[in-house]
Amino acid sequence: MKLHRNLVFAVIDALNLTFNEGEYADKVIQKVLKIDKRWGSRDRGFIAETTYEMVRYKRLYAEIAEVKAPYNRQDLFRMWAVWAVLKGIKLPDWKQIEPTPERRIKGRFDELSQIRKYREAVPDWIDEVCVKALGEKLWTAEIAALNQKAEVILRTNTLKITKEKLRKTLLDEGIVTEPIKGYAAALRLLERANVFVTDSFKKGYFEVQDASSQLVAEYLDVKPGQRIVDTCAGAGGKSLHLAALMENKGQLIAMDIYGSKLKELKRRARRNGAHNIEPREIDTTKVFKKLYGSADRVLIDAPCTGLGVIRRNPDTKWKMQPEFLDKIVKVQHDIIRSYSKIVKPGGKMVYATCSILPKENNDQVVSFLASEEGKDFTLVKEKKIYASKDGFDGFYMALLEKANK
């Protein structure tokens, strides 16, 4: 593999912004890829994939390189050299790269690979919390799976096209996909490609959405013509799916505390041809209190640690602090009690997170059912999804029904 100086320097720039400036890796990569318009898809792939892998295994590479945060440019080059040696890439003779002790790097790697928190590159506190919550065996398997590169999964927009027709249309555009058993609208890309430049995307035939995430809207058991409230809609991935399941019939109120995310949802809804979505910014509690007792279905896709989706957001591991877990558990506790009041008698609600921790998931549901606000609800079913078992993102979802009285 021939290394180009400008590509390696771009990776170093991206690592500096992610590790030292606190920026998010996905945004950093978008920014860095704009530096040189002449870079082809292979060059861009090298920058993105190398950066992601180094963010993913930051702790391991830093330990082997014997560098500590904050990392200066020389430290970042040392970490990059460790990555290159472990990949079997011949190091170039550049002044930025000191003589690299290849044998010692490999020996140190073999040694550290015996210890999970180094091998899988997780902070001590996350390793401790997760092993306590999930047990040694499940957590070891789960963190290994969460360190794999996430596949690209599409969700067919059934308002505009069938899954089979989408598959054929994409094939005509040079993109090969396959259906995934047990996932009604999902197609898996067999080779990575920039799907956002396709005509199919521009026409709103699909959205990019992990297979686990696609199960959430289906879990809500919606029917055309109902009144549905998506309480934490964000940029609307699940709202768009709900609109498709409702066949554009009925009312879908998509709420969020961030108006900027709802603007993005409006844009996506136009492309998707989803006409029954009404975005509402939660700028006061009145916005949701007006809806109490009025909805057939309520989705609470609660804010969470995101520990189930660190394949996509590997820097979450490094940016999250222990106190955030306690804070988010309190937020979830309050949200489920407030938003559950929107469900009308006989209606249903789904509480979901993209976390694998019981304290954010089943523990919240059990606590809610034992509370004053939850006394009229029963748990119909719940689903715990682990990357190590299902191959897709870690998720939790619970379907609750309110008594009809």
GROMACS .gro file of C-alpha atoms in nm:
model
  405
    1MET     CA    1   0.000   0.000   0.000
    2LYS     CA    2   0.153   0.330  -0.110
    3LEU     CA    3   0.108   0.602   0.149
    4HIS     CA    4   0.045   0.958   0.036
    5ARG     CA    5   0.169   1.227   0.270
    6ASN     CA    6  -0.133   1.457   0.221
    7LEU     CA    7  -0.377   1.175   0.314
    8VAL     CA    8  -0.186   1.081   0.630
    9PHE     CA    9  -0.163   1.449   0.727
   10ALA     CA   10  -0.540   1.478   0.679
   11VAL     CA   11  -0.587   1.185   0.922
   12ILE     CA   12  -0.357   1.359   1.176
   13ASP     CA   13  -0.563   1.681   1.139
   14ALA     CA   14  -0.885   1.485   1.193
   15LEU     CA   15  -0.745   1.313   1.505
   16ASN     CA   16  -0.631   1.646   1.648
   17LEU     CA   17  -0.981   1.794   1.610
   18THR     CA   18  -1.147   1.483   1.757
   19PHE     CA   19  -0.910   1.413   2.048
   20ASN     CA   20  -0.793   1.762   2.144
   21GLU     CA   21  -1.071   1.997   2.032
   22GLY     CA   22  -1.364   1.778   2.145
   23GLU     CA   23  -1.529   1.773   1.801
   24TYR     CA   24  -1.731   1.472   1.683
   25ALA     CA   25  -1.553   1.235   1.445
   26ASP     CA   26  -1.832   1.223   1.183
   27LYS     CA   27  -1.843   1.606   1.158
   28VAL     CA   28  -1.462   1.626   1.157
   29ILE     CA   29  -1.436   1.378   0.869
   30GLN     CA   30  -1.693   1.575   0.665
   31LYS     CA   31  -1.485   1.888   0.727
   32VAL     CA   32  -1.148   1.729   0.647
   33LEU     CA   33  -1.272   1.562   0.327
   34LYS     CA   34  -1.349   1.909   0.187
   35ILE     CA   35  -0.980   2.013   0.208
   36ASP     CA   36  -0.886   1.876  -0.135
   37LYS     CA   37  -1.145   1.843  -0.411
   38ARG     CA   38  -0.908   1.620  -0.611
   39TRP     CA   39  -0.926   1.330  -0.367
   40GLY     CA   40  -1.099   1.031  -0.523
   41SER     CA   41  -1.322   0.781  -0.346
   42ARG     CA   42  -1.027   0.559  -0.247
   43ASP     CA   43  -0.841   0.856  -0.092
   44ARG     CA   44  -1.151   0.968   0.094
   45GLY     CA   45  -1.213   0.611   0.211
   46PHE     CA   46  -0.857   0.589   0.347
   47ILE     CA   47  -0.898   0.913   0.547
   48ALA     CA   48  -1.241   0.825   0.686
   49GLU     CA   49  -1.169   0.462   0.772
   50THR     CA   50  -0.824   0.525   0.921
   51THR     CA   51  -0.960   0.810   1.136
   52TYR     CA   52  -1.255   0.603   1.258
   53GLU     CA   53  -1.035   0.307   1.342
   54MET     CA   54  -0.790   0.522   1.534
   55VAL     CA   55  -1.074   0.690   1.724
   56ARG     CA   56  -1.220   0.347   1.799
   57TYR     CA   57  -0.893   0.207   1.937
   58LYS     CA   58  -0.751   0.530   2.079
   59ARG     CA   59  -0.669   0.383   2.419
   60LEU     CA   60  -0.484   0.083   2.275
   61TYR     CA   61  -0.278   0.287   2.027
   62ALA     CA   62  -0.195   0.558   2.285
   63GLU     CA   63  -0.084   0.294   2.536
   64ILE     CA   64   0.144   0.122   2.283
   65ALA     CA   65   0.281   0.457   2.160
   66GLU     CA   66   0.333   0.564   2.525
   67VAL     CA   67   0.161   0.901   2.477
   68LYS     CA   68  -0.093   1.077   2.696
   69ALA     CA   69  -0.366   1.335   2.627
   70PRO     CA   70  -0.362   1.612   2.527
   71TYR     CA   71  -0.175   1.478   2.225
   72ASN     CA   72   0.068   1.700   2.036
   73ARG     CA   73   0.126   1.646   1.665
   74GLN     CA   74   0.427   1.421   1.728
   75ASP     CA   75   0.214   1.205   1.963
   76LEU     CA   76  -0.051   1.167   1.693
   77PHE     CA   77   0.211   1.060   1.439
   78ARG     CA   78   0.342   0.803   1.691
   79MET     CA   79  -0.011   0.664   1.734
   80TRP     CA   80  -0.055   0.656   1.357
   81ALA     CA   81   0.275   0.467   1.323
   82VAL     CA   82   0.145   0.207   1.572
   83TRP     CA   83  -0.172   0.171   1.362
   84ALA     CA   84   0.036   0.127   1.044
   85VAL     CA   85   0.271  -0.133   1.199
   86LEU     CA   86  -0.024  -0.337   1.332
   87LYS     CA   87  -0.184  -0.321   0.985
   88GLY     CA   88   0.137  -0.452   0.828
   89ILE     CA   89   0.190  -0.127   0.633
   90LYS     CA   90   0.551  -0.036   0.551
   91LEU     CA   91   0.632   0.296   0.716
   92PRO     CA   92   0.754   0.577   0.491
   93ASP     CA   93   1.081   0.757   0.549
   94TRP     CA   94   0.929   1.089   0.662
   95LYS     CA   95   1.077   1.326   0.918
   96GLN     CA   96   0.747   1.326   1.113
   97ILE     CA   97   0.783   0.956   1.184
   98GLU     CA   98   1.064   0.871   1.425
   99PRO     CA   99   1.239   0.536   1.391
  100THR     CA  100   0.959   0.303   1.499
  101PRO     CA  101   1.042  -0.008   1.707
  102GLU     CA  102   0.819  -0.247   1.514
  103ARG     CA  103   0.904  -0.557   1.718
  104ARG     CA  104   0.834  -0.378   2.047
  105ILE     CA  105   0.499  -0.248   1.912
  106LYS     CA  106   0.390  -0.600   1.819
  107GLY     CA  107   0.508  -0.741   2.153
  108ARG     CA  108   0.323  -0.469   2.345
  109PHE     CA  109   0.012  -0.534   2.135
  110ASP     CA  110   0.021  -0.907   2.219
  111GLU     CA  111   0.057  -0.821   2.588
  112LEU     CA  112  -0.224  -0.561   2.600
  113SER     CA  113  -0.458  -0.777   2.390
  114GLN     CA  114  -0.497  -1.002   2.694
  115ILE     CA  115  -0.672  -0.718   2.885
  116ARG     CA  116  -1.024  -0.630   2.763
  117LYS     CA  117  -1.019  -0.256   2.844
  118TYR     CA  118  -0.704  -0.216   2.627
  119ARG     CA  119  -0.791  -0.472   2.359
  120GLU     CA  120  -1.136  -0.318   2.301
  121ALA     CA  121  -1.019   0.031   2.395
  122VAL     CA  122  -1.273   0.144   2.654
  123PRO     CA  123  -1.234   0.376   2.953
  124ASP     CA  124  -1.209   0.199   3.290
  125TRP     CA  125  -1.542   0.336   3.411
  126ILE     CA  126  -1.742   0.212   3.108
  127ASP     CA  127  -1.577  -0.130   3.135
  128GLU     CA  128  -1.666  -0.149   3.506
  129VAL     CA  129  -2.026  -0.027   3.463
  130CYS     CA  130  -2.096  -0.264   3.173
  131VAL     CA  131  -1.935  -0.574   3.319
  132LYS     CA  132  -2.136  -0.521   3.638
  133ALA     CA  133  -2.460  -0.469   3.442
  134LEU     CA  134  -2.421  -0.739   3.176
  135GLY     CA  135  -2.179  -0.991   3.323
  136GLU     CA  136  -1.831  -1.083   3.203
  137LYS     CA  137  -1.936  -1.306   2.912
  138LEU     CA  138  -2.201  -1.083   2.750
  139TRP     CA  139  -2.004  -0.759   2.789
  140THR     CA  140  -1.686  -0.916   2.644
  141ALA     CA  141  -1.881  -1.036   2.338
  142GLU     CA  142  -2.077  -0.712   2.311
  143ILE     CA  143  -1.788  -0.466   2.318
  144ALA     CA  144  -1.601  -0.678   2.059
  145ALA     CA  145  -1.910  -0.660   1.832
  146LEU     CA  146  -1.951  -0.286   1.895
  147ASN     CA  147  -1.594  -0.230   1.775
  148GLN     CA  148  -1.671  -0.378   1.433
  149LYS     CA  149  -1.734  -0.143   1.143
  150ALA     CA  150  -2.108  -0.084   1.110
  151GLU     CA  151  -2.272  -0.204   0.788
  152VAL     CA  152  -2.474   0.034   0.574
  153ILE     CA  153  -2.844  -0.056   0.602
  154LEU     CA  154  -3.120   0.114   0.405
  155ARG     CA  155  -3.489   0.136   0.497
  156THR     CA  156  -3.722   0.128   0.198
  157ASN     CA  157  -3.966   0.419   0.195
  158THR     CA  158  -4.283   0.220   0.124
  159LEU     CA  159  -4.475   0.542   0.059
  160LYS     CA  160  -4.293   0.554  -0.275
  161ILE     CA  161  -4.154   0.212  -0.366
  162THR     CA  162  -4.148  -0.156  -0.270
  163LYS     CA  163  -3.835  -0.321  -0.132
  164GLU     CA  164  -3.794  -0.543  -0.439
  165LYS     CA  165  -3.835  -0.252  -0.681
  166LEU     CA  166  -3.586  -0.044  -0.479
  167ARG     CA  167  -3.336  -0.328  -0.494
  168LYS     CA  168  -3.363  -0.342  -0.874
  169THR     CA  169  -3.348   0.038  -0.909
  170LEU     CA  170  -3.031   0.054  -0.696
  171LEU     CA  171  -2.877  -0.227  -0.900
  172ASP     CA  172  -2.929  -0.013  -1.212
  173GLU     CA  173  -2.736   0.260  -1.027
  174GLY     CA  174  -2.450   0.019  -0.956
  175ILE     CA  175  -2.539  -0.049  -0.591
  176VAL     CA  176  -2.579  -0.412  -0.487
  177THR     CA  177  -2.801  -0.486  -0.186
  178GLU     CA  178  -2.967  -0.784  -0.024
  179PRO     CA  179  -3.275  -0.816   0.198
  180ILE     CA  180  -3.230  -0.911   0.565
  181LYS     CA  181  -3.450  -1.187   0.699
  182GLY     CA  182  -3.690  -1.064   0.968
  183TYR     CA  183  -3.662  -0.694   0.873
  184ALA     CA  184  -3.957  -0.590   0.658
  185ALA     CA  185  -3.812  -0.284   0.484
  186ALA     CA  186  -3.435  -0.333   0.522
  187LEU     CA  187  -3.170  -0.375   0.252
  188ARG     CA  188  -2.804  -0.433   0.332
  189LEU     CA  189  -2.529  -0.289   0.110
  190LEU     CA  190  -2.288  -0.562   0.000
  191GLU     CA  191  -2.018  -0.305  -0.075
  192ARG     CA  192  -1.983   0.040   0.078
  193ALA     CA  193  -2.093   0.319  -0.153
  194ASN     CA  194  -2.203   0.681  -0.125
  195VAL     CA  195  -2.578   0.622  -0.147
  196PHE     CA  196  -2.662   0.990  -0.090
  197VAL     CA  197  -2.563   1.083  -0.446
  198THR     CA  198  -2.802   0.834  -0.606
  199ASP     CA  199  -3.122   0.935  -0.784
  200SER     CA  200  -3.306   0.686  -0.562
  201PHE     CA  201  -3.205   0.881  -0.252
  202LYS     CA  202  -3.290   1.217  -0.407
  203LYS     CA  203  -3.633   1.083  -0.502
  204GLY     CA  204  -3.693   0.973  -0.140
  205TYR     CA  205  -3.701   0.598  -0.209
  206PHE     CA  206  -3.499   0.514   0.103
  207GLU     CA  207  -3.335   0.638   0.422
  208VAL     CA  208  -3.015   0.508   0.579
  209GLN     CA  209  -3.121   0.348   0.908
  210ASP     CA  210  -2.972   0.060   1.107
  211ALA     CA  211  -3.176  -0.262   1.108
  212SER     CA  212  -3.229  -0.252   1.488
  213SER     CA  213  -3.359   0.105   1.470
  214GLN     CA  214  -3.608  -0.006   1.202
  215LEU     CA  215  -3.775  -0.238   1.453
  216VAL     CA  216  -3.882   0.046   1.685
  217ALA     CA  217  -4.160   0.201   1.471
  218GLU     CA  218  -4.295  -0.146   1.388
  219TYR     CA  219  -4.304  -0.229   1.759
  220LEU     CA  220  -4.555   0.052   1.815
  221ASP     CA  221  -4.823  -0.138   1.620
  222VAL     CA  222  -4.959   0.168   1.437
  223LYS     CA  223  -5.263   0.172   1.206
  224PRO     CA  224  -5.348   0.420   0.928
  225GLY     CA  225  -5.577   0.697   1.052
  226GLN     CA  226  -5.453   0.700   1.413
  227ARG     CA  227  -5.313   0.993   1.609
  228ILE     CA  228  -4.947   0.918   1.683
  229VAL     CA  229  -4.704   1.129   1.886
  230ASP     CA  230  -4.328   1.084   1.847
  231THR     CA  231  -4.210   1.267   2.159
  232CYS     CA  232  -3.832   1.278   2.100
  233ALA     CA  233  -3.834   1.290   1.720
  234GLY     CA  234  -3.494   1.449   1.658
  235ALA     CA  235  -3.423   1.464   1.284
  236GLY     CA  236  -3.704   1.216   1.236
  237GLY     CA  237  -3.572   0.878   1.125
  238LYS     CA  238  -3.843   0.693   1.318
  239SER     CA  239  -4.111   0.956   1.242
  240LEU     CA  240  -4.057   0.896   0.869
  241HIS     CA  241  -4.088   0.522   0.924
  242LEU     CA  242  -4.410   0.572   1.125
  243ALA     CA  243  -4.555   0.790   0.845
  244ALA     CA  244  -4.488   0.507   0.598
  245LEU     CA  245  -4.648   0.249   0.829
  246MET     CA  246  -4.951   0.482   0.862
  247GLU     CA  247  -4.965   0.506   0.480
  248ASN     CA  248  -4.976   0.887   0.523
  249LYS     CA  249  -5.321   0.858   0.683
  250GLY     CA  250  -5.393   1.005   1.024
  251GLN     CA  251  -5.194   1.256   1.226
  252LEU     CA  252  -4.831   1.220   1.330
  253ILE     CA  253  -4.707   1.485   1.571
  254ALA     CA  254  -4.324   1.492   1.586
  255MET     CA  255  -4.195   1.679   1.890
  256ASP     CA  256  -3.846   1.772   2.000
  257ILE     CA  257  -3.675   2.030   2.218
  258TYR     CA  258  -3.439   2.119   1.929
  259GLY     CA  259  -3.600   2.325   1.654
  260SER     CA  260  -3.295   2.275   1.427
  261LYS     CA  261  -3.353   1.898   1.424
  262LEU     CA  262  -3.720   1.946   1.337
  263LYS     CA  263  -3.616   2.167   1.042
  264GLU     CA  264  -3.411   1.875   0.914
  265LEU     CA  265  -3.714   1.647   0.967
  266LYS     CA  266  -3.930   1.882   0.754
  267ARG     CA  267  -3.673   1.865   0.472
  268ARG     CA  268  -3.657   1.484   0.493
  269ALA     CA  269  -4.036   1.454   0.510
  270ARG     CA  270  -4.068   1.653   0.185
  271ARG     CA  271  -3.823   1.423   0.010
  272ASN     CA  272  -4.000   1.116   0.152
  273GLY     CA  273  -4.346   1.237   0.051
  274ALA     CA  274  -4.458   1.203   0.415
  275HIS     CA  275  -4.746   1.454   0.438
  276ASN     CA  276  -4.902   1.366   0.772
  277ILE     CA  277  -4.610   1.477   0.995
  278GLU     CA  278  -4.658   1.791   1.208
  279PRO     CA  279  -4.331   1.903   1.370
  280ARG     CA  280  -4.377   2.081   1.705
  281GLU     CA  281  -4.090   2.230   1.901
  282ILE     CA  282  -4.117   2.178   2.277
  283ASP     CA  283  -4.039   2.532   2.389
  284THR     CA  284  -4.271   2.510   2.692
  285THR     CA  285  -4.441   2.221   2.876
  286LYS     CA  286  -4.773   2.343   2.730
  287VAL     CA  287  -4.677   2.184   2.395
  288PHE     CA  288  -4.710   1.830   2.529
  289LYS     CA  289  -4.955   1.899   2.814
  290LYS     CA  290  -5.216   2.000   2.553
  291LEU     CA  291  -5.192   1.647   2.414
  292TYR     CA  292  -5.255   1.458   2.741
  293GLY     CA  293  -5.497   1.169   2.699
  294SER     CA  294  -5.533   1.219   2.322
  295ALA     CA  295  -5.299   0.983   2.134
  296ASP     CA  296  -5.359   0.629   2.010
  297ARG     CA  297  -4.986   0.565   2.009
  298VAL     CA  298  -4.688   0.736   2.170
  299LEU     CA  299  -4.322   0.675   2.092
  300ILE     CA  300  -4.063   0.772   2.351
  301ASP     CA  301  -3.728   0.722   2.180
  302ALA     CA  302  -3.553   0.846   2.492
  303PRO     CA  303  -3.220   1.028   2.508
  304CYS     CA  304  -2.959   0.782   2.635
  305THR     CA  305  -2.588   0.705   2.664
  306GLY     CA  306  -2.586   0.561   2.310
  307LEU     CA  307  -2.375   0.266   2.425
  308GLY     CA  308  -2.557   0.042   2.177
  309VAL     CA  309  -2.446   0.249   1.877
  310ILE     CA  310  -2.076   0.309   1.943
  311ARG     CA  311  -1.992   0.128   1.618
  312ARG     CA  312  -2.129   0.438   1.445
  313ASN     CA  313  -2.013   0.692   1.703
  314PRO     CA  314  -1.688   0.551   1.844
  315ASP     CA  315  -1.589   0.881   2.005
  316THR     CA  316  -1.886   0.849   2.242
  317LYS     CA  317  -1.660   0.628   2.454
  318TRP     CA  318  -1.412   0.910   2.507
  319LYS     CA  319  -1.649   1.206   2.527
  320MET     CA  320  -1.894   1.060   2.780
  321GLN     CA  321  -1.823   1.109   3.151
  322PRO     CA  322  -1.953   0.891   3.440
  323GLU     CA  323  -2.180   1.169   3.569
  324PHE     CA  324  -2.360   1.178   3.233
  325LEU     CA  325  -2.499   0.829   3.297
  326ASP     CA  326  -2.660   0.939   3.627
  327LYS     CA  327  -2.793   1.256   3.465
  328ILE     CA  328  -2.948   1.078   3.164
  329VAL     CA  329  -3.112   0.811   3.384
  330LYS     CA  330  -3.285   1.096   3.573
  331VAL     CA  331  -3.395   1.257   3.241
  332GLN     CA  332  -3.540   0.922   3.122
  333HIS     CA  333  -3.721   0.878   3.456
  334ASP     CA  334  -3.890   1.217   3.412
  335ILE     CA  335  -3.963   1.183   3.038
  336ILE     CA  336  -4.148   0.851   3.062
  337ARG     CA  337  -4.367   0.989   3.342
  338SER     CA  338  -4.450   1.313   3.155
  339TYR     CA  339  -4.500   1.179   2.804
  340SER     CA  340  -4.690   0.866   2.905
  341LYS     CA  341  -4.978   1.099   2.996
  342ILE     CA  342  -5.027   1.167   2.622
  343VAL     CA  343  -5.152   0.809   2.572
  344LYS     CA  344  -5.530   0.784   2.571
  345PRO     CA  345  -5.714   0.500   2.753
  346GLY     CA  346  -5.671   0.181   2.549
  347GLY     CA  347  -5.371   0.333   2.367
  348LYS     CA  348  -5.016   0.200   2.346
  349MET     CA  349  -4.669   0.339   2.404
  350VAL     CA  350  -4.317   0.229   2.315
  351TYR     CA  351  -4.024   0.327   2.536
  352ALA     CA  352  -3.697   0.274   2.346
  353THR     CA  353  -3.326   0.353   2.376
  354CYS     CA  354  -3.010   0.275   2.179
  355SER     CA  355  -2.840   0.164   2.500
  356ILE     CA  356  -2.757  -0.183   2.633
  357LEU     CA  357  -2.762  -0.088   3.003
  358PRO     CA  358  -3.053  -0.229   3.211
  359LYS     CA  359  -3.066   0.089   3.425
  360GLU     CA  360  -3.164   0.287   3.112
  361ASN     CA  361  -3.397   0.016   2.986
  362ASN     CA  362  -3.593  -0.248   3.173
  363ASP     CA  363  -3.517  -0.087   3.512
  364GLN     CA  364  -3.682   0.237   3.389
  365VAL     CA  365  -3.992   0.048   3.274
  366VAL     CA  366  -4.023  -0.147   3.602
  367SER     CA  367  -3.985   0.175   3.800
  368PHE     CA  368  -4.244   0.351   3.580
  369LEU     CA  369  -4.500   0.068   3.618
  370ALA     CA  370  -4.465   0.093   3.996
  371SER     CA  371  -4.523   0.470   3.991
  372GLU     CA  372  -4.844   0.674   4.014
  373GLU     CA  373  -4.816   0.770   3.644
  374GLY     CA  374  -4.764   0.409   3.536
  375LYS     CA  375  -5.035   0.239   3.741
  376ASP     CA  376  -5.278   0.209   3.444
  377PHE     CA  377  -5.013   0.060   3.213
  378THR     CA  378  -4.907  -0.299   3.158
  379LEU     CA  379  -4.597  -0.427   2.984
  380VAL     CA  380  -4.710  -0.616   2.672
  381LYS     CA  381  -4.363  -0.721   2.555
  382GLU     CA  382  -4.002  -0.603   2.545
  383LYS     CA  383  -3.702  -0.665   2.322
  384LYS     CA  384  -3.333  -0.643   2.411
  385ILE     CA  385  -3.106  -0.630   2.106
  386TYR     CA  386  -2.733  -0.695   2.135
  387ALA     CA  387  -2.484  -0.640   1.852
  388SER     CA  388  -2.307  -0.962   1.953
  389LYS     CA  389  -2.625  -1.166   1.904
  390ASP     CA  390  -2.812  -0.988   1.624
  391GLY     CA  391  -2.527  -0.830   1.430
  392PHE     CA  392  -2.684  -0.483   1.436
  393ASP     CA  393  -2.688  -0.191   1.682
  394GLY     CA  394  -2.769  -0.248   2.049
  395PHE     CA  395  -3.126  -0.138   2.128
  396TYR     CA  396  -3.404  -0.180   2.380
  397MET     CA  397  -3.777  -0.141   2.327
  398ALA     CA  398  -4.079  -0.199   2.549
  399LEU     CA  399  -4.444  -0.192   2.438
  400LEU     CA  400  -4.684  -0.077   2.710
  401GLU     CA  401  -5.062  -0.062   2.697
  402LYS     CA  402  -5.287   0.172   2.892
  403ALA     CA  403  -5.603   0.031   3.046
  404ASN     CA  404  -5.924   0.128   2.866
  405LYS     CA  405  -6.121   0.292   3.142
   0.00000   0.00000   0.00000
